[in-house]
Short mmCIF file of C-alpha atoms in Angstrom, two decimals:
data_model
loop_
_atom_site.label_atom_id
_atom_site.label_comp_id
_atom_site.label_asym_id
_atom_site.label_seq_id
_atom_site.Cartn_x
_atom_site.Cartn_y
_atom_site.Cartn_z
CA MET A 1 0.00 0.00 0.00
CA LEU A 2 1.16 3.50 -0.82
CA LYS A 3 -0.57 5.33 1.97
CA PRO A 4 0.23 5.39 5.65
CA ALA A 5 -2.10 3.40 7.89
CA GLY A 6 -5.39 5.19 8.36
CA ALA A 7 -4.79 7.77 5.62
CA PRO A 8 -7.84 8.32 3.37
CA ARG A 9 -7.50 7.24 -0.26
CA SER A 10 -8.22 10.81 -1.36
CA GLU A 11 -5.24 11.99 0.69
CA GLN A 12 -3.04 9.38 -1.01
CA SER A 13 -4.24 10.46 -4.46
CA ALA A 14 -3.71 14.11 -3.64
CA GLY A 15 -0.22 13.33 -2.36
CA VAL A 16 0.73 11.56 -5.58
CA ALA A 17 -0.69 14.46 -7.62
CA PHE A 18 1.30 17.00 -5.58
CA GLY A 19 4.46 14.91 -5.92
CA ILE A 20 4.09 14.60 -9.69
CA ALA A 21 3.45 18.35 -9.93
CA ALA A 22 6.55 19.17 -7.84
CA TYR A 23 8.96 16.93 -9.70
CA GLY A 24 7.30 17.74 -13.02
CA LEU A 25 7.97 21.46 -12.51
CA TRP A 26 11.57 20.76 -11.53
CA GLY A 27 11.84 18.58 -14.64
CA VAL A 28 10.75 21.30 -17.09
CA LEU A 29 12.87 24.00 -15.44
CA PRO A 30 15.46 23.80 -18.28
CA LEU A 31 12.78 25.05 -20.69
CA TYR A 32 12.15 28.08 -18.46
CA LEU A 33 15.85 28.83 -18.12
CA ALA A 34 16.18 28.68 -21.90
CA LEU A 35 13.66 31.54 -22.12
CA VAL A 36 15.96 33.79 -20.05
CA ALA A 37 19.24 32.49 -21.51
CA ALA A 38 20.31 36.01 -22.51
CA ALA A 39 20.81 36.85 -18.85
CA GLY A 40 23.54 34.27 -18.28
CA PRO A 41 23.97 31.93 -15.29
CA VAL A 42 25.15 34.53 -12.76
CA GLU A 43 22.35 37.04 -13.40
CA ILE A 44 19.80 34.22 -13.44
CA LEU A 45 21.06 33.02 -10.05
CA ALA A 46 20.89 36.53 -8.59
CA HIS A 47 17.33 37.07 -9.82
CA ARG A 48 16.28 33.63 -8.64
CA ILE A 49 17.46 34.49 -5.12
CA VAL A 50 15.95 37.99 -5.00
CA TRP A 51 12.54 37.08 -6.39
CA SER A 52 12.35 33.82 -4.42
CA LEU A 53 12.80 35.80 -1.21
CA LEU A 54 9.92 38.11 -2.10
CA VAL A 55 7.65 35.18 -3.00
CA CYS A 56 8.62 33.28 0.16
CA ALA A 57 8.01 36.32 2.37
CA ALA A 58 4.51 36.59 0.91
CA LEU A 59 3.91 32.87 1.48
CA VAL A 60 5.17 33.03 5.07
CA THR A 61 2.68 35.84 5.67
CA LEU A 62 -0.22 33.99 4.04
CA MET A 63 0.61 30.75 5.87
CA ARG A 64 1.21 32.57 9.18
CA GLN A 65 4.65 31.09 9.68
CA TRP A 66 6.50 34.16 10.92
CA ARG A 67 6.65 32.82 14.50
CA PRO A 68 8.48 29.56 13.62
CA LEU A 69 10.70 31.53 11.25
CA LEU A 70 11.70 33.99 13.98
CA LEU A 71 12.34 31.05 16.32
CA LEU A 72 14.78 29.62 13.79
CA LEU A 73 16.53 32.98 13.49
CA ARG A 74 17.14 32.87 17.26
CA THR A 75 18.60 29.35 17.13
CA PRO A 76 22.36 29.56 16.39
CA ARG A 77 22.77 25.87 15.52
CA ALA A 78 19.86 25.92 13.07
CA MET A 79 21.14 29.14 11.49
CA ALA A 80 24.60 27.62 11.05
CA TRP A 81 23.15 24.67 9.15
CA LEU A 82 20.82 26.90 7.11
CA THR A 83 23.76 29.13 6.19
CA ALA A 84 25.60 26.06 4.91
CA ALA A 85 22.43 24.99 3.08
CA SER A 86 22.11 28.42 1.42
CA LEU A 87 25.67 28.26 0.06
CA LEU A 88 25.14 24.72 -1.22
CA ILE A 89 21.86 25.50 -2.97
CA ALA A 90 23.37 28.63 -4.53
CA ALA A 91 26.22 26.51 -5.94
CA ASN A 92 23.66 23.97 -7.15
CA TRP A 93 21.47 26.57 -8.87
CA LEU A 94 24.46 28.25 -10.52
CA THR A 95 25.85 24.95 -11.83
CA PHE A 96 22.43 23.90 -13.11
CA ALA A 97 21.93 27.20 -14.96
CA TYR A 98 25.44 26.95 -16.42
CA ALA A 99 24.75 23.40 -17.63
CA VAL A 100 21.43 24.24 -19.29
CA LEU A 101 22.73 27.40 -20.98
CA ASN A 102 25.89 25.71 -22.26
CA GLY A 103 24.36 22.65 -23.92
CA ARG A 104 25.08 20.27 -21.03
CA ALA A 105 21.59 19.60 -19.70
CA LEU A 106 22.15 15.86 -20.10
CA GLU A 107 24.94 16.10 -17.55
CA SER A 108 22.60 17.88 -15.15
CA ALA A 109 20.02 15.11 -15.59
CA LEU A 110 22.72 12.54 -14.82
CA GLY A 111 23.61 14.49 -11.67
CA TYR A 112 20.07 14.30 -10.32
CA TYR A 113 19.88 10.59 -11.17
CA ILE A 114 23.08 10.03 -9.17
CA ASN A 115 21.99 12.23 -6.26
CA PRO A 116 19.95 9.60 -4.32
CA LEU A 117 22.83 7.14 -4.54
CA LEU A 118 25.26 9.80 -3.33
CA SER A 119 22.91 10.61 -0.45
CA ILE A 120 23.04 6.95 0.59
CA ALA A 121 26.85 6.99 0.42
CA LEU A 122 26.84 10.16 2.51
CA GLY A 123 24.76 8.37 5.14
CA VAL A 124 27.45 5.68 5.37
CA LEU A 125 30.43 8.04 5.47
CA VAL A 126 28.98 10.71 7.77
CA LEU A 127 26.20 9.05 9.77
CA GLY A 128 27.67 5.57 9.99
CA GLU A 129 24.62 3.95 8.41
CA ARG A 130 24.76 0.38 7.14
CA LEU A 131 23.89 -0.51 3.57
CA SER A 132 22.16 -3.60 2.31
CA ARG A 133 23.87 -5.72 -0.34
CA LEU A 134 21.63 -4.34 -3.06
CA GLN A 135 22.47 -0.77 -2.05
CA TRP A 136 26.18 -1.54 -2.30
CA VAL A 137 25.59 -3.05 -5.75
CA ALA A 138 23.65 0.05 -6.85
CA ILE A 139 26.42 2.40 -5.70
CA ALA A 140 29.08 0.26 -7.42
CA ILE A 141 27.14 0.34 -10.70
CA ALA A 142 26.64 4.11 -10.47
CA THR A 143 30.39 4.52 -9.87
CA ALA A 144 31.04 2.38 -12.95
CA ALA A 145 28.73 4.69 -14.93
CA VAL A 146 30.78 7.75 -13.96
CA LEU A 147 34.00 5.92 -14.90
CA VAL A 148 32.59 4.90 -18.29
CA MET A 149 31.62 8.49 -19.08
CA SER A 150 34.94 9.83 -17.81
CA ILE A 151 36.91 7.42 -20.01
CA GLY A 152 34.62 8.01 -23.01
CA TYR A 153 34.86 11.80 -22.78
CA GLY A 154 38.41 11.96 -21.56
CA ALA A 155 37.20 14.12 -18.66
CA VAL A 156 35.28 13.68 -15.43
CA PRO A 157 31.58 14.72 -15.76
CA TRP A 158 32.10 17.45 -13.16
CA ILE A 159 28.71 19.09 -13.71
CA SER A 160 26.93 15.85 -12.79
CA LEU A 161 29.13 15.33 -9.74
CA VAL A 162 28.83 18.94 -8.53
CA LEU A 163 25.04 18.88 -8.84
CA ALA A 164 24.75 15.50 -7.11
CA THR A 165 27.21 16.43 -4.35
CA THR A 166 25.82 19.89 -3.58
CA PHE A 167 22.23 18.63 -3.48
CA ALA A 168 23.11 15.62 -1.33
CA LEU A 169 24.98 17.86 1.13
CA TYR A 170 22.11 20.37 0.97
CA GLY A 171 19.71 17.62 2.01
CA TYR A 172 22.05 16.62 4.83
CA ALA A 173 22.29 20.22 6.08
CA LYS A 174 18.49 20.58 6.03
CA ASN A 175 18.20 17.27 7.88
CA ARG A 176 20.44 18.58 10.65
CA VAL A 177 18.09 21.51 11.20
CA GLY A 178 15.42 18.99 12.15
CA LYS A 179 11.67 19.39 12.33
CA ARG A 180 11.81 23.01 13.40
CA THR A 181 11.58 24.23 9.82
CA THR A 182 9.25 23.87 6.82
CA ALA A 183 10.10 24.16 3.14
CA VAL A 184 8.86 27.75 3.03
CA THR A 185 10.50 29.02 6.23
CA SER A 186 13.75 27.28 5.31
CA LEU A 187 13.91 28.74 1.80
CA THR A 188 12.98 32.17 3.19
CA ILE A 189 15.96 32.12 5.55
CA GLU A 190 18.29 30.68 2.91
CA THR A 191 17.39 33.36 0.36
CA THR A 192 17.61 36.03 3.07
CA ILE A 193 21.20 34.96 3.72
CA LEU A 194 21.95 35.12 -0.01
CA PHE A 195 19.93 38.28 -0.70
CA GLY A 196 22.73 40.80 0.00
CA PRO A 197 25.32 39.19 -2.30
CA ALA A 198 22.66 38.61 -4.99
CA LEU A 199 21.52 42.23 -4.92
CA ALA A 200 25.16 43.43 -4.98
CA CYS A 201 25.75 41.19 -8.00
CA LEU A 202 22.83 42.77 -9.85
CA PHE A 203 24.15 46.27 -9.09
CA VAL A 204 27.62 45.30 -10.37
CA LEU A 205 26.16 43.85 -13.57
CA ALA A 206 24.09 47.00 -14.08
CA ASP A 207 27.12 49.23 -13.46
CA ARG A 208 29.11 47.30 -16.06
CA GLY A 209 26.27 47.52 -18.56
CA SER A 210 25.89 43.74 -18.77
CA ALA A 211 22.57 43.40 -16.89
CA THR A 212 19.69 42.31 -19.11
CA ALA A 213 16.66 42.68 -16.81
CA LEU A 214 15.79 46.21 -17.99
CA ALA A 215 17.51 46.05 -21.36
CA LEU A 216 15.51 43.39 -23.21
CA GLY A 217 11.95 44.54 -22.69
CA PRO A 218 9.22 43.90 -20.11
CA GLY A 219 8.73 40.29 -21.20
CA HIS A 220 12.29 39.38 -20.29
CA PHE A 221 12.03 41.26 -16.98
CA TRP A 222 8.88 39.44 -15.90
CA LEU A 223 10.33 36.07 -16.92
CA LEU A 224 13.26 36.79 -14.60
CA ALA A 225 10.84 37.84 -11.87
CA GLY A 226 8.92 34.60 -12.47
CA LEU A 227 11.99 32.67 -11.27
CA GLY A 228 10.73 33.34 -7.75
CA ILE A 229 7.42 31.60 -8.44
CA ILE A 230 9.02 28.74 -10.38
CA THR A 231 11.33 28.17 -7.41
CA ALA A 232 8.81 28.36 -4.57
CA THR A 233 5.83 26.57 -6.17
CA PRO A 234 7.36 23.08 -6.54
CA LEU A 235 8.65 23.33 -2.95
CA LEU A 236 5.09 23.89 -1.75
CA PHE A 237 3.86 20.95 -3.82
CA PHE A 238 6.69 18.80 -2.48
CA GLY A 239 5.78 19.69 1.09
CA ALA A 240 2.15 18.80 0.43
CA ALA A 241 3.20 15.44 -1.05
CA ALA A 242 5.61 14.63 1.77
CA SER A 243 2.90 15.19 4.37
CA ARG A 244 0.51 12.75 2.63
CA LEU A 245 2.77 9.94 1.40
CA PRO A 246 5.36 7.57 2.84
CA LEU A 247 8.95 8.70 2.26
CA SER A 248 9.60 5.71 0.00
CA VAL A 249 6.85 6.78 -2.39
CA VAL A 250 8.05 10.38 -2.43
CA GLY A 251 11.54 9.08 -3.13
CA SER A 252 10.36 6.99 -6.06
CA LEU A 253 8.67 10.03 -7.62
CA GLN A 254 11.91 12.04 -7.61
CA TYR A 255 13.10 10.36 -10.81
CA ILE A 256 10.40 12.23 -12.74
CA ALA A 257 12.57 15.38 -12.71
CA PRO A 258 15.81 14.01 -14.21
CA THR A 259 13.81 11.91 -16.67
CA ALA A 260 12.01 15.02 -17.93
CA GLN A 261 15.34 16.87 -18.10
CA PHE A 262 16.84 13.96 -20.04
CA VAL A 263 14.02 13.98 -22.59
CA ILE A 264 14.16 17.78 -22.97
CA ALA A 265 17.94 17.78 -23.43
CA LEU A 266 17.75 14.99 -25.99
CA LEU A 267 14.64 15.92 -28.00
CA VAL A 268 14.26 19.69 -27.51
CA PHE A 269 17.83 20.92 -27.09
CA GLY A 270 19.25 18.26 -29.40
CA GLU A 271 22.29 17.48 -27.24
CA PRO A 272 24.57 14.70 -28.56
CA MET A 273 24.19 11.21 -27.14
CA PRO A 274 27.25 9.14 -28.09
CA LEU A 275 27.58 5.47 -27.17
CA GLU A 276 29.52 6.03 -23.94
CA ARG A 277 26.81 8.38 -22.69
CA TRP A 278 24.09 5.81 -23.45
CA ILE A 279 26.12 3.17 -21.59
CA GLY A 280 26.63 5.51 -18.63
CA PHE A 281 22.94 6.40 -18.38
CA ALA A 282 21.95 2.75 -18.81
CA LEU A 283 24.17 1.79 -15.88
CA VAL A 284 22.66 4.53 -13.72
CA TRP A 285 19.15 3.40 -14.62
CA VAL A 286 20.06 -0.16 -13.64
CA ALA A 287 21.39 1.15 -10.32
CA ILE A 288 18.14 3.07 -9.74
CA VAL A 289 16.04 -0.03 -10.45
CA ILE A 290 18.12 -2.05 -7.97
CA LEU A 291 17.81 0.68 -5.36
CA SER A 292 14.04 0.90 -5.88
CA VAL A 293 13.63 -2.87 -5.63
CA ASP A 294 15.59 -2.87 -2.38
CA LEU A 295 13.53 0.02 -1.02
CA PHE A 296 10.16 -1.57 -1.76
CA ARG A 297 11.33 -5.02 -0.71
CA ARG A 298 12.08 -3.71 2.78
CA ARG A 299 8.87 -1.67 3.18
CA PRO A 300 6.54 -4.59 3.97
CA ARG A 301 8.90 -5.76 6.70
CA THR A 302 8.93 -2.31 8.27
CA ALA A 303 5.14 -2.09 8.11
CA SER A 304 4.82 -5.60 9.57
CA ALA A 305 7.14 -4.71 12.45
CA ARG A 306 5.06 -1.62 13.17
CA ASN A 307 1.86 -3.66 13.19
CA ASP A 308 3.43 -6.21 15.55
CA LYS A 309 4.36 -3.40 17.93
CA ARG A 310 0.83 -1.98 17.81
CA ARG A 311 -0.65 -5.38 18.55
CA SER A 312 1.69 -5.84 21.52
CA GLY A 313 0.98 -2.35 22.79
CA THR A 314 4.55 -1.13 22.21
CA ALA A 315 5.05 2.44 20.95
CA ALA A 316 6.45 2.68 17.44
#
């Protein structure tokens, strides 16, 4: 069963719909970035930060989350982790924009395919978690995929590795904050931390005459402003999905985004797909299937253990 015990079927269906919407929007983001390609990766990043902060501030007001946000601001440990998270997500956004605007969207898709496997490896190295045999096999196959592409291209696919690493570490940093934050309050603080440098960057670009926001017409300006909405909206959908579905189901939906990016890069952007790239992606897909099989194979046992505890009166 996909839904937690006692959850209405309508809640399960809504959760799946929200999850598909979230990862679907993240998947078509390359198409949106292509519309503002004239701005370049750095200006796009700066606008994404500035407008995301404005959108998030409005959402925090509408959702009445100023109190938990202010509590986070007064918690030094949480702020330290959110500062680290803000730097990691800025690096991730900049690398992603660079990849899309420089004909390397396939490498970005590969990075987000690898990300879950890297997150598992991070759990072993940092948190001391133990892996199942299938998880070890999946990580080994994904490593082989990177090696195949590196040998085929004569260079390490650094865009894929940077995207996977920064997002995995970003997830770890957010995890360390704990349950004191929501997607909206977290992104509000992260963009607040980045707001000063982003605004300074826009002023420098304007002073040098290389800013495009006011130079290419109102359509271009509002597309840049729309980066705030396109950033915050999938986060809200993701939060709605995560509150309605088991984590394993949410995790299985995450492959929608890199799959959409893969299709867009291949069919819309027309990026080359030589044999070594096909082999590399095929190996990653095999690793993902193995990981998914392992995940769903272990779910019934977890659910059964929970039911046994309920029947014996033991708290889960």
